[in-house]
CSV table of C-alpha atoms in Angstrom, one decimal:
chain,number,residue,atom,x,y,z
A,14,MET,CA,-12.6,7.9,34.1
A,15,ARG,CA,-10.6,10.5,31.9
A,16,SER,CA,-7.7,8.4,31.6
A,17,LEU,CA,-9.8,5.6,30.5
A,18,THR,CA,-11.2,7.8,27.9
A,19,LEU,CA,-7.6,9.0,26.7
A,20,ARG,CA,-6.6,5.3,26.3
A,21,THR,CA,-9.9,4.5,24.6
A,22,TYR,CA,-9.1,7.5,21.8
A,23,ILE,CA,-5.6,6.2,21.7
A,24,ALA,CA,-6.5,2.5,21.1
A,25,ALA,CA,-9.0,3.2,18.6
A,26,GLY,CA,-6.9,5.4,16.6
A,27,PHE,CA,-4.2,2.9,16.4
A,28,ILE,CA,-6.7,-0.1,15.5
A,29,ILE,CA,-8.6,1.9,12.8
A,30,THR,CA,-4.9,3.0,11.2
A,31,LEU,CA,-3.8,-0.5,11.5
A,32,ALA,CA,-6.7,-1.9,10.0
A,33,LEU,CA,-7.0,0.4,7.2
A,34,THR,CA,-3.3,-0.2,6.1
A,35,TYR,CA,-3.7,-3.9,6.2
A,36,TRP,CA,-6.9,-3.6,4.1
A,37,LEU,CA,-4.9,-1.6,1.7
A,38,GLY,CA,-2.5,-4.2,1.2
A,39,PHE,CA,-5.0,-7.0,0.8
A,40,GLN,CA,-6.7,-5.2,-1.6
A,41,ALA,CA,-3.6,-4.3,-3.5
A,42,LYS,CA,-3.0,-7.9,-3.4
A,43,GLU,CA,-6.1,-9.3,-4.6
A,44,LYS,CA,-6.1,-7.1,-7.7
A,45,LEU,CA,-2.3,-8.1,-8.5
A,46,LYS,CA,-3.6,-11.6,-8.2
A,47,GLU,CA,-6.3,-10.8,-11.1
A,48,ILE,CA,-4.1,-9.0,-13.2
A,49,ASN,CA,-1.3,-12.1,-12.9
A,50,THR,CA,-4.2,-14.5,-13.6
A,51,HIS,CA,-5.2,-12.4,-17.0
A,52,ALA,CA,-1.5,-12.0,-18.2
A,53,SER,CA,-1.3,-15.8,-17.4
A,54,ARG,CA,-4.4,-16.3,-19.7
A,55,ILE,CA,-2.7,-14.4,-22.6
A,56,ASN,CA,0.4,-16.3,-22.4
A,57,GLN,CA,-1.1,-19.7,-22.0
A,58,GLU,CA,-4.3,-19.6,-24.2
A,59,ALA,CA,-3.7,-16.5,-26.6
A,60,LEU,CA,-0.2,-16.4,-27.9
A,61,PRO,CA,0.5,-20.1,-28.3
A,62,GLY,CA,-2.6,-20.5,-30.5
A,63,ILE,CA,-1.5,-17.5,-32.6
A,64,PHE,CA,2.0,-18.3,-32.9
A,65,LEU,CA,1.2,-22.1,-34.0
A,66,SER,CA,-1.9,-20.8,-36.4
A,67,GLY,CA,1.0,-18.5,-38.0
A,68,ARG,CA,3.7,-21.1,-38.2
A,69,ILE,CA,1.2,-23.7,-39.6
A,70,GLU,CA,0.3,-21.2,-42.4
A,71,THR,CA,4.1,-20.7,-43.0
A,72,ILE,CA,4.7,-24.4,-43.2
A,73,ALA,CA,1.7,-25.1,-45.2
A,74,HIS,CA,2.5,-22.5,-47.9
A,75,GLU,CA,6.3,-23.6,-48.0
A,76,THR,CA,5.0,-27.4,-48.1
A,77,GLY,CA,3.0,-26.8,-51.1
A,78,MET,CA,5.6,-24.8,-52.7
A,79,LEU,CA,7.9,-27.8,-52.4
A,80,VAL,CA,5.0,-30.5,-53.5
A,81,LEU,CA,4.7,-28.4,-56.9
A,82,LYS,CA,8.4,-28.2,-57.4
A,83,ASN,CA,8.6,-31.9,-56.5
A,84,LEU,CA,6.0,-32.7,-59.2
A,85,LEU,CA,7.4,-30.4,-62.0
A,86,SER,CA,10.9,-31.6,-61.4
A,87,VAL,CA,12.4,-34.1,-63.8
A,88,ASN,CA,15.5,-34.2,-62.0
A,89,GLU,CA,15.6,-37.3,-59.5
A,90,ASP,CA,18.2,-35.9,-57.4
A,91,GLN,CA,16.0,-32.7,-56.9
A,92,ARG,CA,12.6,-34.8,-56.4
A,93,ALA,CA,14.8,-36.7,-53.5
A,94,GLU,CA,15.8,-33.4,-52.0
A,95,PHE,CA,12.3,-32.0,-52.1
A,96,GLY,CA,10.7,-34.8,-50.6
A,97,VAL,CA,13.5,-34.5,-47.6
A,98,ARG,CA,12.4,-31.1,-47.1
A,99,ILE,CA,8.5,-32.0,-47.4
A,100,ASN,CA,9.3,-34.8,-44.8
A,101,ASP,CA,11.1,-32.3,-42.6
A,102,ASN,CA,8.2,-30.0,-42.6
A,103,LEU,CA,5.6,-32.4,-41.8
A,104,THR,CA,7.8,-33.4,-38.8
A,105,GLU,CA,8.3,-30.2,-37.7
A,106,LEU,CA,4.2,-29.7,-37.9
A,107,SER,CA,3.5,-32.3,-35.8
A,108,ALA,CA,6.0,-31.4,-33.3
A,109,ARG,CA,4.3,-28.1,-33.2
A,110,PHE,CA,1.2,-29.5,-32.6
A,111,HIS,CA,2.3,-32.0,-29.9
A,112,GLU,CA,3.9,-29.0,-28.0
A,113,TYR,CA,0.7,-27.1,-28.4
A,114,GLU,CA,-1.6,-29.7,-27.0
A,115,ARG,CA,0.2,-29.4,-23.7
A,116,THR,CA,-1.2,-26.0,-23.4
A,117,VAL,CA,-4.8,-26.4,-24.5
A,118,ARG,CA,-7.1,-26.0,-21.7
A,119,GLY,CA,-11.1,-25.9,-21.7
A,120,ASP,CA,-13.6,-28.0,-23.8
A,121,SER,CA,-13.9,-25.0,-26.7
A,122,ALA,CA,-10.1,-24.9,-26.9
A,123,LYS,CA,-9.9,-28.6,-27.0
A,124,GLN,CA,-12.6,-28.9,-30.0
A,125,ARG,CA,-10.6,-26.2,-32.0
A,126,PHE,CA,-7.5,-28.1,-31.4
A,127,ASP,CA,-9.0,-31.4,-32.6
A,128,LYS,CA,-10.5,-29.9,-35.7
A,129,LEU,CA,-6.9,-28.3,-36.3
A,130,ASP,CA,-5.4,-31.4,-35.6
A,131,ALA,CA,-7.5,-33.6,-38.1
A,132,ALA,CA,-7.1,-30.9,-40.9
A,133,ARG,CA,-3.3,-31.5,-40.4
A,134,THR,CA,-3.5,-35.1,-40.2
A,135,GLU,CA,-5.5,-35.2,-43.4
A,136,TYR,CA,-3.1,-32.8,-45.1
A,137,SER,CA,-0.3,-34.7,-44.2
A,138,GLY,CA,-1.4,-37.8,-45.5
A,139,ILE,CA,-2.5,-36.3,-48.9
A,140,ILE,CA,0.9,-35.0,-49.1
A,141,LYS,CA,2.5,-38.5,-48.5
A,142,GLN,CA,0.4,-40.1,-51.1
A,143,LEU,CA,1.4,-37.3,-53.5
A,144,LEU,CA,5.2,-38.1,-52.9
A,145,LYS,CA,4.6,-41.7,-53.4
A,146,LEU,CA,3.0,-41.2,-56.8
A,147,SER,CA,5.9,-38.8,-57.7
A,148,ASN,CA,8.4,-41.2,-56.8
A,149,ASP,CA,6.6,-43.9,-58.5
A,150,GLY,CA,6.7,-41.8,-61.6
A,151,LYS,CA,2.6,-41.3,-62.2
A,152,ALA,CA,3.0,-37.5,-62.4
A,153,GLN,CA,-0.7,-36.9,-63.8
A,154,GLU,CA,-2.2,-38.7,-60.7
A,155,ALA,CA,-0.3,-36.9,-58.6
A,156,MET,CA,-1.4,-33.4,-60.2
A,157,GLU,CA,-5.0,-34.5,-60.1
A,158,LEU,CA,-4.5,-35.6,-56.6
A,159,ASN,CA,-3.1,-32.0,-55.6
A,160,VAL,CA,-6.0,-30.4,-57.3
A,161,THR,CA,-8.8,-32.4,-56.1
A,162,ARG,CA,-7.7,-33.2,-52.7
A,163,LEU,CA,-4.3,-31.3,-51.8
A,164,VAL,CA,-6.1,-27.9,-52.1
A,165,PRO,CA,-9.1,-28.5,-50.4
A,166,ALA,CA,-7.4,-30.1,-47.2
A,167,PHE,CA,-5.0,-26.8,-47.6
A,168,GLU,CA,-8.0,-24.6,-47.3
A,169,ASN,CA,-9.3,-26.5,-44.5
A,170,LEU,CA,-6.2,-26.2,-42.4
A,171,ILE,CA,-6.0,-22.5,-43.2
A,172,ASN,CA,-9.6,-22.1,-41.9
A,173,ALA,CA,-8.9,-24.1,-38.8
A,174,ALA,CA,-6.0,-22.0,-38.2
A,175,ARG,CA,-7.6,-18.6,-38.5
A,176,ALA,CA,-10.4,-19.9,-36.4
A,177,GLU,CA,-7.9,-20.7,-33.6
A,178,VAL,CA,-6.3,-16.9,-34.4
A,179,ALA,CA,-9.6,-15.6,-33.7
A,180,ALA,CA,-10.3,-17.3,-30.8
A,181,GLY,CA,-6.6,-16.1,-29.5
A,182,LYS,CA,-7.6,-12.6,-30.1
A,183,LEU,CA,-10.8,-13.1,-28.2
A,184,ASN,CA,-9.0,-14.4,-25.5
A,185,SER,CA,-6.4,-11.6,-25.5
A,186,ASP,CA,-9.1,-9.0,-25.7
A,187,LEU,CA,-10.9,-10.4,-22.8
A,188,ALA,CA,-7.6,-10.5,-20.6
A,189,ALA,CA,-6.5,-7.2,-21.6
A,190,THR,CA,-9.8,-5.7,-20.6
A,191,GLY,CA,-9.6,-7.6,-17.2
A,192,ILE,CA,-6.2,-6.2,-16.9
A,193,LEU,CA,-7.6,-2.7,-17.4
A,194,LYS,CA,-10.2,-3.0,-14.8
A,195,SER,CA,-8.4,-4.6,-12.2
A,196,VAL,CA,-5.8,-1.8,-12.5
A,197,SER,CA,-8.5,0.9,-12.2
A,198,GLY,CA,-10.1,-1.0,-9.4
A,199,ALA,CA,-6.4,-0.9,-7.8
A,200,GLU,CA,-6.1,2.5,-8.0
A,201,GLU,CA,-9.4,3.6,-6.8
A,202,GLY,CA,-9.1,1.3,-3.8
A,203,ILE,CA,-5.6,3.0,-2.8
A,204,ARG,CA,-6.7,6.7,-3.4
A,205,ASN,CA,-10.1,6.0,-0.8
A,206,THR,CA,-8.0,4.1,1.5
A,207,LEU,CA,-5.4,6.9,1.4
A,208,TYR,CA,-7.8,9.7,2.3
A,209,THR,CA,-9.7,7.5,5.0
A,210,THR,CA,-6.3,6.9,6.8
A,211,LEU,CA,-5.3,10.4,6.7
A,212,PHE,CA,-8.7,11.7,8.0
A,213,VAL,CA,-8.7,9.2,10.9
A,214,SER,CA,-5.2,10.0,11.6
A,215,LEU,CA,-5.8,13.7,12.1
A,216,LEU,CA,-9.2,13.2,14.0
A,217,VAL,CA,-7.6,11.1,16.4
A,218,ALA,CA,-4.9,13.3,16.9
A,219,THR,CA,-7.1,16.5,17.2
A,220,LEU,CA,-9.1,14.5,20.1
A,221,ILE,CA,-5.9,13.5,22.1
A,222,ILE,CA,-4.5,17.1,22.0
A,223,GLY,CA,-7.9,18.6,22.9
A,224,PHE,CA,-8.3,16.4,25.7
A,225,ALA,CA,-4.8,17.0,27.0
A,226,THR,CA,-5.2,20.6,26.6
A,227,ARG,CA,-8.4,20.4,28.8
A,228,ARG,CA,-6.7,18.1,31.4
A,229,LEU,CA,-3.8,20.5,31.5
A,230,SER,CA,-6.1,23.6,32.1
A,231,SER,CA,-7.8,21.6,35.1
A,232,VAL,CA,-4.7,20.9,36.5
A,233,THR,CA,-3.6,24.6,36.6
A,234,ALA,CA,-6.8,26.0,37.7
A,235,SER,CA,-6.5,23.7,41.1
A,236,ILE,CA,-3.0,24.7,41.5
A,237,ASN,CA,-4.0,28.5,41.2
A,238,GLU,CA,-6.6,27.6,43.8
A,239,SER,CA,-4.1,26.1,46.0
A,240,ILE,CA,-1.6,28.7,45.8
A,241,ARG,CA,-4.5,31.5,46.9
A,242,HIS,CA,-5.3,29.5,49.9
A,243,VAL,CA,-1.8,29.3,50.7
A,244,ALA,CA,-1.4,33.0,50.4
A,245,GLY,CA,-4.4,33.7,52.5
A,246,GLN,CA,-3.0,31.5,55.1
A,247,ALA,CA,0.3,33.3,55.3
A,248,VAL,CA,-1.3,36.8,55.6
A,249,ALA,CA,-3.6,35.3,58.5
A,250,LEU,CA,-0.3,34.1,59.9
A,251,ASN,CA,1.4,37.5,59.5
A,252,THR,CA,-1.8,39.1,61.3
A,253,VAL,CA,-1.8,36.7,64.3
A,254,SER,CA,2.2,37.0,64.7
A,255,ALA,CA,1.8,41.0,64.8
A,256,SER,CA,-0.8,40.7,67.6
A,257,VAL,CA,1.4,38.5,69.5
A,258,SER,CA,4.1,41.2,69.3
A,259,HIS,CA,1.7,43.9,70.4
A,260,GLY,CA,0.3,41.8,72.9
A,261,ALA,CA,3.8,41.0,74.6
A,262,GLY,CA,4.6,44.7,74.4
A,263,GLU,CA,1.8,45.8,76.3
A,264,GLN,CA,2.5,43.0,79.2
A,265,SER,CA,4.2,45.1,81.3
A,266,ILE,CA,1.4,47.7,81.4
A,267,ALA,CA,-1.7,45.5,81.6
A,268,LEU,CA,-1.1,41.9,83.4
A,269,ARG,CA,-4.4,41.8,84.5
A,270,ASP,CA,-5.5,41.2,80.8
A,271,THR,CA,-3.2,38.5,80.5
A,272,ARG,CA,-5.4,35.7,81.0
A,273,ASN,CA,-8.1,36.8,78.4
A,274,THR,CA,-4.8,37.4,76.0
A,275,LEU,CA,-3.6,34.1,76.4
A,276,ALA,CA,-7.1,32.5,75.7
A,277,GLY,CA,-7.8,34.1,72.5
A,278,LEU,CA,-4.0,33.3,71.2
A,279,ALA,CA,-4.6,29.7,72.2
A,280,ALA,CA,-7.8,29.9,70.0
A,281,ILE,CA,-5.9,31.4,67.0
A,282,ALA,CA,-3.2,29.1,67.3
A,283,ASP,CA,-5.5,26.1,67.0
A,284,LYS,CA,-7.3,27.9,64.1
A,285,THR,CA,-3.9,28.4,62.4
A,286,ALA,CA,-2.7,24.5,62.8
A,287,GLU,CA,-6.2,23.6,61.3
A,288,GLN,CA,-5.7,26.1,58.5
A,289,SER,CA,-2.1,24.8,58.1
A,290,GLN,CA,-3.3,21.3,57.7
A,291,HIS,CA,-6.0,22.3,55.2
A,292,ALA,CA,-3.3,24.1,53.1
A,293,GLU,CA,-1.1,21.1,53.5
A,294,LYS,CA,-3.8,19.0,52.0
A,295,LEU,CA,-4.5,21.2,49.2
A,296,ALA,CA,-0.9,21.0,47.9
A,297,ARG,CA,-0.8,17.2,48.1
A,298,GLU,CA,-4.0,17.5,45.8
A,299,ALA,CA,-2.2,19.7,43.5
A,300,ARG,CA,0.8,17.4,43.4
A,301,SER,CA,-1.1,14.6,42.9
A,302,ALA,CA,-3.0,16.2,40.0
A,303,THR,CA,0.3,17.2,38.5
A,304,THR,CA,1.7,13.6,38.6
A,305,THR,CA,-1.6,12.3,36.8
A,306,ALA,CA,-1.5,14.8,34.1
A,307,ALA,CA,2.3,14.0,33.5
A,308,ALA,CA,1.2,10.4,33.5
A,309,SER,CA,-1.3,11.1,30.9
A,310,THR,CA,1.4,12.8,29.1
A,311,THR,CA,3.5,9.9,28.7
A,312,GLU,CA,0.5,7.8,27.4
A,313,MET,CA,-0.2,10.5,24.7
A,314,ALA,CA,3.6,10.3,23.8
A,315,ALA,CA,3.3,6.5,23.7
A,316,ALA,CA,0.1,6.9,21.4
A,317,MET,CA,1.9,9.0,18.9
A,318,LYS,CA,4.9,6.5,19.0
A,319,ALA,CA,2.3,3.9,18.1
A,320,ILE,CA,0.9,5.9,15.3
A,321,LYS,CA,4.4,6.6,13.8
A,322,ASP,CA,4.9,3.0,14.0
A,323,THR,CA,1.9,2.2,12.2
A,324,ASN,CA,3.1,4.7,9.3
A,325,ALA,CA,6.4,3.0,9.1
A,326,GLU,CA,4.4,-0.3,8.6
A,327,MET,CA,2.2,1.5,5.7
A,328,SER,CA,5.5,2.8,4.3
A,329,ALA,CA,6.5,-1.0,4.3
A,330,VAL,CA,3.5,-1.9,2.4
A,331,THR,CA,3.7,0.7,-0.2
A,332,SER,CA,7.1,-0.1,-0.9
A,333,ASN,CA,5.8,-3.8,-1.8
A,334,LEU,CA,3.2,-2.3,-3.9
A,335,SER,CA,5.9,-0.7,-5.9
A,336,ALA,CA,7.7,-3.5,-6.4
A,337,SER,CA,4.4,-5.6,-7.2
A,338,ALA,CA,3.6,-2.7,-10.0
A,339,GLY,CA,7.3,-3.3,-11.4
A,340,GLU,CA,6.8,-6.8,-11.7
A,341,LEU,CA,3.2,-6.1,-13.3
A,342,GLN,CA,4.8,-3.6,-15.6
A,343,ALA,CA,7.5,-6.4,-16.6
A,344,ALA,CA,5.1,-8.8,-17.4
A,345,VAL,CA,3.1,-6.5,-19.8
A,346,ASP,CA,6.6,-5.6,-21.4
A,347,SER,CA,7.0,-9.5,-22.1
A,348,ILE,CA,3.7,-9.6,-23.6
A,349,GLN,CA,4.3,-6.8,-25.8
A,350,SER,CA,7.7,-8.3,-26.9
A,351,ALA,CA,6.0,-11.9,-27.5
A,352,SER,CA,3.4,-9.9,-29.8
A,353,ARG,CA,6.3,-8.3,-31.7
A,354,GLU,CA,7.9,-11.4,-32.5
A,355,VAL,CA,4.5,-13.0,-33.5
A,356,ALA,CA,4.3,-9.8,-35.7
A,357,LYS,CA,7.5,-10.8,-37.2
A,358,PHE,CA,6.4,-14.1,-38.3
A,359,VAL,CA,3.4,-12.8,-39.5
A,360,SER,CA,5.5,-10.5,-42.0
A,361,THR,CA,7.3,-13.6,-43.2
A,362,VAL,CA,4.2,-15.4,-44.1
A,363,ASP,CA,3.4,-12.0,-46.1
A,364,GLN,CA,6.5,-12.0,-47.7
A,365,MET,CA,6.6,-15.5,-48.8
A,366,ALA,CA,3.0,-15.2,-50.0
A,367,ALA,CA,4.1,-12.5,-52.3
A,368,GLN,CA,7.1,-14.7,-53.6
A,369,THR,CA,4.7,-17.2,-54.1
A,370,THR,CA,2.6,-15.1,-56.2
A,371,ILE,CA,5.8,-14.2,-58.1
A,372,LEU,CA,6.5,-17.7,-58.6
A,373,ALA,CA,2.9,-18.7,-59.7
A,374,LEU,CA,3.0,-16.0,-62.3
A,375,ASN,CA,6.2,-17.2,-63.5
A,376,ALA,CA,4.8,-20.7,-63.8
A,377,THR,CA,1.7,-19.1,-65.8
A,378,VAL,CA,3.9,-17.3,-68.2
A,379,GLU,CA,6.0,-21.0,-68.6
A,380,ALA,CA,3.0,-22.5,-69.0
A,381,ALA,CA,1.3,-20.4,-71.8
A,382,ARG,CA,5.0,-20.8,-73.7
A,383,ALA,CA,4.3,-24.7,-73.4
A,384,GLY,CA,1.1,-24.2,-75.0
A,385,GLU,CA,-1.2,-27.4,-74.8
A,386,ALA,CA,1.4,-29.6,-72.7
A,387,GLY,CA,1.5,-26.9,-70.0
A,388,ARG,CA,-2.4,-26.4,-69.9
A,389,SER,CA,-2.5,-28.7,-66.6
A,390,PHE,CA,0.6,-26.8,-65.3
A,391,ALA,CA,-1.4,-23.4,-65.9
A,392,VAL,CA,-4.2,-24.5,-63.7
A,393,VAL,CA,-1.9,-25.4,-60.7
A,394,ALA,CA,-0.1,-22.3,-61.3
A,395,ALA,CA,-3.5,-20.4,-61.2
A,396,GLU,CA,-4.5,-22.1,-58.0
A,397,VAL,CA,-1.0,-21.8,-56.5
A,398,LYS,CA,-1.4,-18.0,-57.4
A,399,SER,CA,-4.9,-18.0,-55.7
A,400,LEU,CA,-3.7,-19.5,-52.6
A,401,ALA,CA,-0.8,-17.1,-52.2
A,402,GLN,CA,-3.1,-14.3,-52.6
A,403,ARG,CA,-5.5,-15.7,-49.7
A,404,SER,CA,-2.0,-16.3,-47.5
A,405,GLY,CA,-1.1,-12.6,-47.9
A,406,VAL,CA,-4.8,-11.6,-47.1
A,407,ALA,CA,-4.7,-13.7,-44.1
A,408,ALA,CA,-1.0,-12.7,-42.9
A,409,ARG,CA,-2.1,-9.1,-43.3
A,410,ASP,CA,-5.2,-9.6,-41.1
A,411,ILE,CA,-3.3,-11.4,-38.6
A,412,GLY,CA,-0.5,-8.4,-38.7
A,413,VAL,CA,-3.2,-6.1,-38.0
A,414,ARG,CA,-4.6,-8.2,-34.9
A,415,ILE,CA,-1.1,-8.2,-33.8
A,416,LYS,CA,-0.6,-4.6,-34.1
A,417,ASP,CA,-4.0,-3.9,-32.1
A,418,MET,CA,-2.7,-6.4,-29.3
A,419,VAL,CA,0.5,-4.4,-29.2
A,420,GLU,CA,-1.3,-1.1,-28.6
A,421,ARG,CA,-3.5,-2.5,-26.0
A,422,GLY,CA,-0.3,-3.7,-24.3
A,423,GLU,CA,1.0,-0.3,-24.4
A,424,VAL,CA,-2.5,0.9,-22.8
A,425,GLY,CA,-1.4,-1.7,-19.8
A,426,VAL,CA,2.0,-0.1,-19.6
A,427,ARG,CA,1.1,3.3,-19.2
A,428,VAL,CA,-1.8,2.1,-16.6
A,429,SER,CA,0.9,0.6,-14.7
A,430,SER,CA,2.8,3.8,-14.8
A,431,ARG,CA,-0.1,5.5,-13.3
A,432,MET,CA,-0.5,3.0,-10.6
A,433,VAL,CA,3.1,3.5,-9.7
A,434,GLU,CA,2.5,6.9,-9.5
A,435,SER,CA,-0.4,6.6,-7.0
A,436,ILE,CA,1.9,4.2,-5.0
A,437,ARG,CA,4.1,7.1,-5.2
A,438,VAL,CA,2.0,9.8,-3.8
A,439,LEU,CA,0.5,7.6,-1.0
A,440,THR,CA,4.1,7.1,0.2
A,441,HIS,CA,4.6,11.0,0.1
A,442,ARG,CA,1.1,11.6,2.2
A,443,ALA,CA,2.6,8.7,4.9
A,444,THR,CA,5.8,11.0,5.1
A,445,GLU,CA,3.5,14.1,5.6
A,446,VAL,CA,1.5,12.0,8.6
A,447,ARG,CA,4.9,10.6,10.1
A,448,ILE,CA,6.0,14.5,10.0
A,449,GLY,CA,2.7,15.7,11.8
A,450,VAL,CA,3.3,12.8,14.6
A,451,ASP,CA,6.8,14.0,15.1
A,452,GLU,CA,5.5,17.5,15.7
A,453,SER,CA,2.9,16.3,17.8
A,454,SER,CA,5.8,14.3,19.8
A,455,ALA,CA,7.9,17.3,20.3
A,456,ARG,CA,4.6,19.1,21.9
A,457,ALA,CA,4.0,16.4,23.9
A,458,ALA,CA,7.6,16.7,25.2
A,459,GLU,CA,7.2,20.3,26.0
A,460,ILE,CA,3.9,19.7,27.9
A,461,GLU,CA,5.7,17.1,30.0
A,462,ALA,CA,8.6,19.4,30.8
A,463,ALA,CA,6.0,22.2,31.8
A,464,LEU,CA,4.3,19.6,34.3
A,465,ASN,CA,7.2,18.4,35.9
A,466,HIS,CA,7.9,22.3,36.5
A,467,ILE,CA,4.7,22.5,38.1
A,468,ALA,CA,5.5,19.6,40.1
A,469,VAL,CA,8.5,21.2,41.5
A,470,LEU,CA,6.6,24.5,42.3
A,471,THR,CA,4.0,22.4,43.8
A,472,GLN,CA,7.0,20.6,46.0
A,473,ASN,CA,8.1,24.1,47.1
A,474,VAL,CA,4.7,24.9,48.2
A,475,ASP,CA,4.3,21.9,50.4
A,476,GLU,CA,7.7,22.4,51.8
A,477,PHE,CA,6.2,26.2,52.7
A,478,VAL,CA,3.3,24.5,54.3
A,479,THR,CA,5.2,22.2,56.2
A,480,HIS,CA,7.4,25.2,57.8
A,481,VAL,CA,4.1,27.1,58.5
A,482,ALA,CA,2.9,24.0,60.5
A,483,SER,CA,6.1,23.6,62.3
A,484,ALA,CA,6.1,27.5,63.1
A,485,VAL,CA,2.4,27.0,64.6
A,486,GLY,CA,3.5,24.1,66.5
A,487,ASP,CA,6.4,26.1,68.2
A,488,GLN,CA,3.7,28.7,68.9
A,489,ASN,CA,1.4,26.4,70.6
A,490,LYS,CA,4.3,25.3,72.7
A,491,SER,CA,5.1,29.1,73.8
A,492,VAL,CA,1.5,29.7,74.5
A,493,SER,CA,1.6,26.6,76.8
A,494,ARG,CA,4.6,28.1,78.4
A,495,ILE,CA,2.9,31.3,79.2
A,496,THR,CA,0.0,29.8,80.4
A,497,ASN,CA,2.0,27.6,83.1
A,498,ALA,CA,3.9,30.8,84.0
A,499,VAL,CA,1.4,33.2,84.8
A,500,GLY,CA,2.2,33.1,88.2
A,501,ARG,CA,5.8,34.5,86.7
A,502,MET,CA,4.3,36.8,84.3
A,503,SER,CA,6.5,39.5,85.9
A,504,GLU,CA,9.9,38.0,85.5
A,505,VAL,CA,9.4,36.6,81.7
A,506,THR,CA,7.7,39.7,80.0
A,507,GLU,CA,10.8,40.7,78.8
A,508,HIS,CA,11.6,37.0,77.3
A,509,ASN,CA,8.0,37.2,76.0
A,510,THR,CA,8.5,40.7,74.2
A,511,THR,CA,11.6,39.4,72.6
A,512,HIS,CA,10.1,35.8,71.6
A,513,ALA,CA,7.0,37.7,70.0
A,514,ALA,CA,9.1,40.0,67.7
A,515,ASN,CA,11.7,36.9,66.7
A,516,SER,CA,8.2,35.3,65.7
A,517,LEU,CA,7.1,38.3,63.7
A,518,THR,CA,10.3,38.4,61.8
A,519,ALA,CA,10.2,34.8,60.7
A,520,VAL,CA,6.4,35.0,59.6
A,521,ARG,CA,7.2,37.9,57.5
A,522,ALA,CA,10.2,36.1,56.0
A,523,LEU,CA,8.2,33.0,55.2
A,524,HIS,CA,5.2,35.5,53.7
A,525,ASP,CA,7.8,37.1,51.5
């Protein structure tokens, strides 16, 4: 029953530790999946829209400036060059839209994209009409078309692009919040599982050591009791041998008491044989108990090895977690790098807006110099200046939002660093558990050596009892010979005296 109980403790501790280890790995894996999902959302839903919107504004502003230059230029070669550049910009804008269309997911994103694409199509169509009017020499009609239709189409395109930027920022904020929650949950799960594993390991080790200590105490008590019984039997044998020697010395004086003495000697010999058998039985029981204790100690050593193997598996899991955390940090760094690239594009847009404002001011000055002939050109220049100012405001707004995204990415990096630190602490704790298991294994080895020594001592006691039983058998044979030789007692008195003295010497030697 006790061996079964010990095995139950060992199996329960091993199963609980293994279950906690796999639970830790499962939870960490799920959290990493959530983080990867949120990061993919940023890469696939937020950044492409923001990048496309910034590029749309850049191309739109550049195309608008080229259209004005085309309308105001009197040189045919320059107008042709401006027309080629305008068509190239429209082609690039169309290619960007087709590239972004492959990344659109969800009904709301599809609606925003359709609205943006419709604004882009309208804007491109009006520009092509302006180019045709300009090439046909209808500059006045082209200027009116620019003011009445191209400017509203431009504003519609810019507003749609800004709506895409706002949606991208919202998706980015939601994904960043999800990443922070997942990382926080992973930290909490790892910490709780670590504490639970350490507590269960210490509890199981304490139960096993306490159970083994109680078993050894019981075995030691049984061995001590057996030794006391054997010592008592040796004293009894010493007393009997002394009585035999004394009776043999007096046989020559009192032969008439021979029969009574022989009867008492036979009874004592029978009792001695019975006690010797009992002592031998006790010695066998002590040896059996020692063997059982040694087996229990072996089981305890096997359990310690199982716990050590489990701890090694937990160390492997924490190594995998460290690698996954490194991949997470690399993903967050990649997101930050992409955000910085977008910030560069926004800075370029801001610079172009500033340059456009300067060109508009110059155009206004030139229109003022031209007088009445430059009035329509002054209207266009004022409109260009207004558009440039709005573009600058939009670029700065996008820059602020990109900066906010970069700061959130830095928060994600710090959280990832804390997660790596938590995994390092887990690895350190697992090492401490392994050291404790090694110490327990060493103690189990010492206990096993002590039990082996006790087994040797028990074997010596068993051999001693065997010698005593042999001596008692010899004594019984002597009594039988004395009984058969009562008629010749006078002739063998000297022989009996010598034999009794030898028996006393042998018994005392055995007792010592």
